Short mmCIF file of C-alpha atoms and ligand atoms in Angstrom, two decimals:
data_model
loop_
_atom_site.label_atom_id
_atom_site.label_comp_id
_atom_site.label_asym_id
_atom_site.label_seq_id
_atom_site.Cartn_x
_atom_site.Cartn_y
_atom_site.Cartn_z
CA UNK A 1 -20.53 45.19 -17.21
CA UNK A 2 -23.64 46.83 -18.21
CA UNK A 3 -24.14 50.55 -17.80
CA UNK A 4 -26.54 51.44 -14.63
CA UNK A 5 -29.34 52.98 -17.49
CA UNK A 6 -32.28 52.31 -15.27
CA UNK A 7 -30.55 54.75 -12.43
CA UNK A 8 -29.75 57.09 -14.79
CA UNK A 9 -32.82 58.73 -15.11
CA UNK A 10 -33.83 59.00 -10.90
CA UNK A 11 -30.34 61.06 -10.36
CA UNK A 12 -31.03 63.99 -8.82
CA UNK A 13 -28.98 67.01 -8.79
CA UNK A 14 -26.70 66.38 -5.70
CA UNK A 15 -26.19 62.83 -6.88
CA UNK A 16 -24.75 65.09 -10.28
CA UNK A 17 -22.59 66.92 -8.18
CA UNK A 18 -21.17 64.28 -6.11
CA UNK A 19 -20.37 62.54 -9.43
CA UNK A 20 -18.74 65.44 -10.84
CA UNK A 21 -16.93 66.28 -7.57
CA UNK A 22 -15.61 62.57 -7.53
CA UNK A 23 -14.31 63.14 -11.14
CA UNK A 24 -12.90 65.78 -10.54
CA UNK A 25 -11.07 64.39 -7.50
CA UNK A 26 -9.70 61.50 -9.02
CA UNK A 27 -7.11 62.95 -10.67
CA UNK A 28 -5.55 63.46 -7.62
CA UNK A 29 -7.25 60.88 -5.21
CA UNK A 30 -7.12 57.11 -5.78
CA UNK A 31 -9.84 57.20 -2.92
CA UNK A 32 -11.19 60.85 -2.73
CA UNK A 33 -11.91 61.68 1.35
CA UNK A 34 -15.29 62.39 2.83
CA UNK A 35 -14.23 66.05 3.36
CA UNK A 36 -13.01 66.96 0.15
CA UNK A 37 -16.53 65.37 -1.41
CA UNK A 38 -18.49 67.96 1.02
CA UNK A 39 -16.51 70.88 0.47
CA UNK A 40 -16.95 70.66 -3.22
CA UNK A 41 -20.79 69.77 -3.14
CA UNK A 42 -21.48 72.25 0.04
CA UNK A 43 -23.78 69.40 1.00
CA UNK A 44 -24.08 68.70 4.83
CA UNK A 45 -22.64 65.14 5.98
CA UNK A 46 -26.03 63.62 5.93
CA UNK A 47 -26.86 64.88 2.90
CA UNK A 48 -23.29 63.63 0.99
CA UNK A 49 -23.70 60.14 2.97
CA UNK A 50 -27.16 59.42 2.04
CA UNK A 51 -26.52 60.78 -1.55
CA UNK A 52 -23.32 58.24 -1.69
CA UNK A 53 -25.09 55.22 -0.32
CA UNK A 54 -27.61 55.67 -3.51
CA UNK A 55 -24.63 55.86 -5.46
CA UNK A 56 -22.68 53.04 -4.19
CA UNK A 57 -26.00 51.07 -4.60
CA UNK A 58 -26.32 51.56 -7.80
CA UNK A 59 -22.70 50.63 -8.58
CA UNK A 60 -21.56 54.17 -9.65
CA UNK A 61 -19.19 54.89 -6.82
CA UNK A 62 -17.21 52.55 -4.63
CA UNK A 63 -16.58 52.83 -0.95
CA UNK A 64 -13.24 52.08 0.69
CA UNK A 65 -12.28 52.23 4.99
CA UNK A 66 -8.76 52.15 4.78
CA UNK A 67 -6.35 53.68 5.67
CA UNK A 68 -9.32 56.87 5.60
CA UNK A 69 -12.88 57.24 4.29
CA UNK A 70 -12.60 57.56 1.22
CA UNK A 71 -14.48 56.98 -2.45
CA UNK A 72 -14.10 56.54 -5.92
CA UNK A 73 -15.94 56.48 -9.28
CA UNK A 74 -15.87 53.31 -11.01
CA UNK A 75 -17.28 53.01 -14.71
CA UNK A 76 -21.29 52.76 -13.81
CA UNK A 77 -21.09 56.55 -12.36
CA UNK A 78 -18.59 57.80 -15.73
CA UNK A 79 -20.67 56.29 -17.87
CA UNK A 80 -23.84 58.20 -16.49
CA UNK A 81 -21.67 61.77 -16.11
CA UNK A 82 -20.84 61.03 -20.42
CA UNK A 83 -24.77 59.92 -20.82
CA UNK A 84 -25.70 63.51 -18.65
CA UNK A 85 -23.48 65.44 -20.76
CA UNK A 86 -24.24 64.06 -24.15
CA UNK A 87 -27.89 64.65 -23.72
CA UNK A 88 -27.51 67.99 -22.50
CA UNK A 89 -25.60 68.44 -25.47
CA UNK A 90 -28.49 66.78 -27.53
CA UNK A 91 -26.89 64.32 -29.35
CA UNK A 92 -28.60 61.73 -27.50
CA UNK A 93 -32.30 61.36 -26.13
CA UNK A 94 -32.82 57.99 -24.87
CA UNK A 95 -30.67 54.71 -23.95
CA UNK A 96 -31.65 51.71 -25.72
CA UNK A 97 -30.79 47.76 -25.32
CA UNK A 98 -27.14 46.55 -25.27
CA UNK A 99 -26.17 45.53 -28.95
CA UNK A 100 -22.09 44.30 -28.60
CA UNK A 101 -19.79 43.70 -25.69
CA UNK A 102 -16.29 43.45 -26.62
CA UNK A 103 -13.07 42.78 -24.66
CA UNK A 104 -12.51 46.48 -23.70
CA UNK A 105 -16.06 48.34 -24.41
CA UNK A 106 -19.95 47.77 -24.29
CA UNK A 107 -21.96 49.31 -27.09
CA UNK A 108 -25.49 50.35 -27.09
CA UNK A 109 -28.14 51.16 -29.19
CA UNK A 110 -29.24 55.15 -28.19
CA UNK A 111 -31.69 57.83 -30.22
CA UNK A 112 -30.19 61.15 -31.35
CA UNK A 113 -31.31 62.79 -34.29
CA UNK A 114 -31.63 59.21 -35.78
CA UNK A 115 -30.78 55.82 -34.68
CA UNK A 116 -27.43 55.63 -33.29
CA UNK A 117 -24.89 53.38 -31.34
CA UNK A 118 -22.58 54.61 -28.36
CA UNK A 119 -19.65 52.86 -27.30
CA UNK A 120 -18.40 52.98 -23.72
CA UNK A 121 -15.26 52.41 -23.60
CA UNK A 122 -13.49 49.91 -20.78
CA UNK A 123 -10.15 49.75 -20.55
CA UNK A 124 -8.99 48.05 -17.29
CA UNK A 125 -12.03 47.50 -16.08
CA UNK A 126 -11.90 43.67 -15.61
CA UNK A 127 -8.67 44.90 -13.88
CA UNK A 128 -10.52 47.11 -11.35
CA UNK A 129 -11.46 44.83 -8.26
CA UNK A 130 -8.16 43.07 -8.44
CA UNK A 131 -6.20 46.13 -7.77
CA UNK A 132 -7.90 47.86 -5.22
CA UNK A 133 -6.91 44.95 -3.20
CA UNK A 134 -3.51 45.38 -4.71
CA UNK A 135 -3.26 48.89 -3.67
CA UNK A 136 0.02 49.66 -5.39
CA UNK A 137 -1.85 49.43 -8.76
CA UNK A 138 -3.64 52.42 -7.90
CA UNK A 139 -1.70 55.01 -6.68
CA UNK A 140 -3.15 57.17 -3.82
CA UNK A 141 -1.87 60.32 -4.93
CA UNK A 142 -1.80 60.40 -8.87
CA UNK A 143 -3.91 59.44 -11.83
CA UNK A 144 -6.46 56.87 -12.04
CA UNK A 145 -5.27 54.26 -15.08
CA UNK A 146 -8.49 52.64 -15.72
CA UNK A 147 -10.30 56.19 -15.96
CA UNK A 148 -7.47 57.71 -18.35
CA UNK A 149 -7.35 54.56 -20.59
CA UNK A 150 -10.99 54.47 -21.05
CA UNK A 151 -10.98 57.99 -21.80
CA UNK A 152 -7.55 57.63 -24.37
CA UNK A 153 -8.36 55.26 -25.32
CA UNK A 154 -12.55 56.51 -26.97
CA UNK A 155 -10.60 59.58 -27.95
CA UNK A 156 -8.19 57.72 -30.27
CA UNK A 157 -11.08 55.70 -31.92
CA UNK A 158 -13.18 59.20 -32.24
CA UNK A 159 -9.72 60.54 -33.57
CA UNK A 160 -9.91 57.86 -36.35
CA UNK A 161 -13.12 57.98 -37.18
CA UNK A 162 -12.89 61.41 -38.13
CA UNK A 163 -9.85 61.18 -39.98
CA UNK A 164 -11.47 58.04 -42.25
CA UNK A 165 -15.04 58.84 -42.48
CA UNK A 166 -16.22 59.22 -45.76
CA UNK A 167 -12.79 57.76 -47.38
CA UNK A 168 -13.11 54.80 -45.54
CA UNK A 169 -16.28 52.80 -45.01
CA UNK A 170 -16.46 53.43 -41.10
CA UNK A 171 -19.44 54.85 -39.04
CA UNK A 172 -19.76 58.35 -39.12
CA UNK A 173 -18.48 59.55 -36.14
CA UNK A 174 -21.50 61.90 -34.05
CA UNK A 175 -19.62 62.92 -30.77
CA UNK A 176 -17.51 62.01 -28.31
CA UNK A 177 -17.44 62.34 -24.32
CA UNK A 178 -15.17 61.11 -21.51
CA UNK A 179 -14.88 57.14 -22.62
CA UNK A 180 -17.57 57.84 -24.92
CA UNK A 181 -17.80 57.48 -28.69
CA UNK A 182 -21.25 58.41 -30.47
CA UNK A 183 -21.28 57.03 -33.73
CA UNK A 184 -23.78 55.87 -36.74
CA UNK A 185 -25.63 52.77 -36.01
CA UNK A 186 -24.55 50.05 -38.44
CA UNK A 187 -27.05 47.90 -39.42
CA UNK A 188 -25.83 44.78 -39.84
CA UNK A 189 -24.42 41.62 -38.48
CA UNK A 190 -20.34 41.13 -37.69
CA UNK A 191 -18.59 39.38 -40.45
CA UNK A 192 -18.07 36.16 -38.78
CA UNK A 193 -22.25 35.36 -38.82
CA UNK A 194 -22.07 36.00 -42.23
CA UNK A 195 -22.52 33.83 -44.92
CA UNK A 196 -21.61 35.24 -47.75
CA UNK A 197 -22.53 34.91 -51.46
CA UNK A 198 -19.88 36.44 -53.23
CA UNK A 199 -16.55 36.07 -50.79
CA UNK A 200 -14.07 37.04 -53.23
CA UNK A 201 -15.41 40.57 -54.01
CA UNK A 202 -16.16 40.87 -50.20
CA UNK A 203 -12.52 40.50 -49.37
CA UNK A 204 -11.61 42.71 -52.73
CA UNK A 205 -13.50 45.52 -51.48
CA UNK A 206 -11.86 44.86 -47.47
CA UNK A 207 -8.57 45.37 -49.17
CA UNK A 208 -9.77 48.24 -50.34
CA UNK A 209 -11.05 49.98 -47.85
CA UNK A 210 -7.56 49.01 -45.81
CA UNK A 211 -5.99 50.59 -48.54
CA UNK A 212 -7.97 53.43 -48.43
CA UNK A 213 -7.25 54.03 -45.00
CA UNK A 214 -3.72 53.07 -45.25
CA UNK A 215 -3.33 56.16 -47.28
CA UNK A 216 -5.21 58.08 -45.53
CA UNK A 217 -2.19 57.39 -43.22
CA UNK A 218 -4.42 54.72 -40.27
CA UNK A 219 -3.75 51.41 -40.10
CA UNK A 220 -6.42 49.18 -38.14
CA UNK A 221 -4.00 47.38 -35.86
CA UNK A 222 -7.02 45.13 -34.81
CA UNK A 223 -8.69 43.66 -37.66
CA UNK A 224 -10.40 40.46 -37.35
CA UNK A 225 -13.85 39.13 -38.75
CA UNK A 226 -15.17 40.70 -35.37
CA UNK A 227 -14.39 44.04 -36.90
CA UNK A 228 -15.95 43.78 -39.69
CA UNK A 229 -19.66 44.35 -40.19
CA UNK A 230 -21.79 43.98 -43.28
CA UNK A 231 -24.72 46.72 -43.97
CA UNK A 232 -26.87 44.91 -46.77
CA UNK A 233 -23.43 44.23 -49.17
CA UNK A 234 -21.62 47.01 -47.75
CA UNK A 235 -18.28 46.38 -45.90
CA UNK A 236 -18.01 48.66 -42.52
CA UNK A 237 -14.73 48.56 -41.00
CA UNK A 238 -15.44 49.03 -36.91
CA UNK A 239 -13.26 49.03 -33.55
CA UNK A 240 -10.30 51.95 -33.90
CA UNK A 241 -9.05 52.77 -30.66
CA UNK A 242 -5.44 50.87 -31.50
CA UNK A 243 -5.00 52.34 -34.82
CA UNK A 244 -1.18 53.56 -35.61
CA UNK A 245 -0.15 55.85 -38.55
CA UNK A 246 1.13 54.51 -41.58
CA UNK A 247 4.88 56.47 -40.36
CA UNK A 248 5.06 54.51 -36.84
CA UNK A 249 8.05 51.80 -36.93
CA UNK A 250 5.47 48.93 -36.59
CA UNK A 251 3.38 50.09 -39.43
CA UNK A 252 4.78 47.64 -41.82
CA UNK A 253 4.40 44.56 -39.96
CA UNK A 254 1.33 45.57 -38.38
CA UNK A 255 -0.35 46.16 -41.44
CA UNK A 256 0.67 42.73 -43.01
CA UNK A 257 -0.68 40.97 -39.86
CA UNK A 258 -4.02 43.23 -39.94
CA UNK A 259 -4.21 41.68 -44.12
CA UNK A 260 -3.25 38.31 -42.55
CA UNK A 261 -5.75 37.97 -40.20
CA UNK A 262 -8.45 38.47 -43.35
CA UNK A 263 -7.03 36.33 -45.63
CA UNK A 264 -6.42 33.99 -43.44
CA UNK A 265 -10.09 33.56 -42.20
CA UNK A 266 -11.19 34.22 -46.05
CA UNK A 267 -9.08 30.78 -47.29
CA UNK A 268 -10.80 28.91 -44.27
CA UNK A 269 -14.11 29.88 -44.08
CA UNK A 270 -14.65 29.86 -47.92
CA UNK A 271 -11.85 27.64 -49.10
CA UNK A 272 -10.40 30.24 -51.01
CA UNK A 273 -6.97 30.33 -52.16
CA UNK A 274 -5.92 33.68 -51.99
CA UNK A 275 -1.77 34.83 -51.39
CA UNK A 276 -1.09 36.84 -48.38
CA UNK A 277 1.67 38.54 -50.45
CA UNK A 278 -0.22 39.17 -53.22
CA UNK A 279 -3.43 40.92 -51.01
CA UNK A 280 -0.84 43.14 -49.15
CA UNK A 281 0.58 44.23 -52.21
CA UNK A 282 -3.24 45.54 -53.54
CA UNK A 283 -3.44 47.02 -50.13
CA UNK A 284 0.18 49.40 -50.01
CA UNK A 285 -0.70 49.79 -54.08
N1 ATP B 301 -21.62 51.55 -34.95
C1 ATP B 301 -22.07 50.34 -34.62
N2 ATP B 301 -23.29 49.93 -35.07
C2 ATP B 301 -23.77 48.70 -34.76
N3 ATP B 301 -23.11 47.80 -33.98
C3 ATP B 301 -21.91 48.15 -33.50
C4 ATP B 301 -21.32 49.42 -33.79
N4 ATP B 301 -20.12 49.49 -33.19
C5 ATP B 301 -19.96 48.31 -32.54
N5 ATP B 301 -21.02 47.49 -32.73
C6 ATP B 301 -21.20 46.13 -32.19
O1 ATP B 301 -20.59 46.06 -30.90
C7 ATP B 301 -19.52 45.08 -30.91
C8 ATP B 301 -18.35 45.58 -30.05
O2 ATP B 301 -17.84 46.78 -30.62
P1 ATP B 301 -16.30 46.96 -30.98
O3 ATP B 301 -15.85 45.84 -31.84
O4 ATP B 301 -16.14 48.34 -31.52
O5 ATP B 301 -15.58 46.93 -29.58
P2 ATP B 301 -14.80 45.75 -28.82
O6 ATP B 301 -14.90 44.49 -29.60
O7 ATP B 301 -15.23 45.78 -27.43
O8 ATP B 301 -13.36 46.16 -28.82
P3 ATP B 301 -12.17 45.15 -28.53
O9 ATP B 301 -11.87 44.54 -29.88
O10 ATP B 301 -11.13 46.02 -27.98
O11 ATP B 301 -12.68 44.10 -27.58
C9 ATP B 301 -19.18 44.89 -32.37
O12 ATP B 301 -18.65 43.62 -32.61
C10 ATP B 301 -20.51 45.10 -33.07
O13 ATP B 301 -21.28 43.92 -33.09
MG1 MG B 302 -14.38 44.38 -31.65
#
């Protein structure tokens, strides 16, 4: 699900507004009514309705007849209310191309002061068209889940960023918006198109870095060779939004299955022979 960047730039100001009014909104309305849209804009009804067919053409805003009028913002038009903020803010000037798509997120390449990559954030997204025909997923009256985890769920990984960066080998966390995170471009390719030289010392300096972290109190709760990316020989450990502190009652077995995971695809991919035990053990110290 790509963000709507080409639309981005014709916005004008009502379409701003009736963004911002729909935000707003939605943390009451599942499906925010006609009249509550116009009263907050102070647009006329032909002004709001041709305004919201733009949007719903674009695939910012969604329209829905039952059992009222009513509309709601779906990730296109939050991703272009972060993008407005952010580069009133300055920290970005210009969108460019698309360089990951994950499960739960799309990350592009944007300029700021230097090259950098944003992450939008998309937690139950895929989820989305499914439950607004299941209606009881949505509330009418209440939050809006896919909205709040998106936005949790950026905050979190901005959260960890800052608490790692420069201990840890992570991006350097820029800013954050909404279910934005604005982060250092890494320039490099993900672990698992690597092939490396020296594997041993790669995974040394992984177990590391998770120890590093680990007492810096974060443990990665998600690490795979997808979340690792190598900069030149430099390991960058990527993807926080699940961490959990090193005091949560999981932290134990999470962080053996986090070591796991690398070990595991170290003794495959390389034929190494490396203990599990052993590489959790340099890990906890
Ligand atoms: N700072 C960055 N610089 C360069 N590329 C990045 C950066 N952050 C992410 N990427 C690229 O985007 C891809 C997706 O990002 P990330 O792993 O953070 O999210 P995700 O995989 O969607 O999350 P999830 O694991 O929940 O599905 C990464 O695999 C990586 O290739
Ligand atoms: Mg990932």
């Amino acid at each position: 699900m790509a963000v709507a960047a080409e639309h981005i730039r014709t916005l004008n100001k009502y379409e701003r507004a009736i963004l911002a009014a729909l935000e707003r909104w939605m943390k009451q309305y599942a499906w925010v009514p006609l009249d509550q849209i116009k009263q907050t804009t102070e647009l006329s009804e032909s002004e709001v309705n041709y305004r919201l067919s733009r949007l719903i053409r674009w695939g910012m805003v969604r329209f829905n007849p039952v059992p009222y009028d009513g509309y709601a913002l779906v990730f296109g038009g939050y991703d272009t209310l972060a993008l407005a903020s952010l580069s009133k803010k300055g920290t970005i000037s210009a969108l460019g191309t698309m360089i990951g798509e994950g499960k739960e997120s799309v990350v592009y390449e944007a300029l700021g002061l230097g090259p950098v990559a944003i992450k939008f954030h998309r937690v139950g997204g895929r989820s989305f068209s499914s439950a607004r025909l299941n209606r009881d997923y949505i509330p009418d009256v209440g939050h809006c889940p896919w909205l709040v985890a998106s936005r949790k769920s950026a905050e979190r990984e901005y959260e960890a960023l800052s608490l790692l960066h420069p201990r840890v080998s992570v991006p350097l966390p820029i800013d954050q918006n909404r279910h934005t995170v604005v982060m250092a471009l890494i320039n490099g390719a993900n672990l698992n198109r690597c092939a490396l030289e020296a594997p041993g010392e790669v995974l040394d300096e992984i177990l590391v870095q998770l120890g590093e972290a680990y007492r810096a109190g974060v443990i990665h709760s998600d690490l795979s060779e997808y979340n690792i990316m190598m900069e030149d020989d430099r390991v960058v450990i990527i993807d926080w939004p699940q961490w959990i502190g090193a005091d949560h009652p999981n932290a134990a077995a999470t962080l053996e299955r986090d070591v796991g995971n690398i070990v595991t695809y170290f003794n495959r991919k390389y034929l190494l022979r490396r203990d599990q035990k052993d590489a959790l053990r340099c890990v906890t110290g």
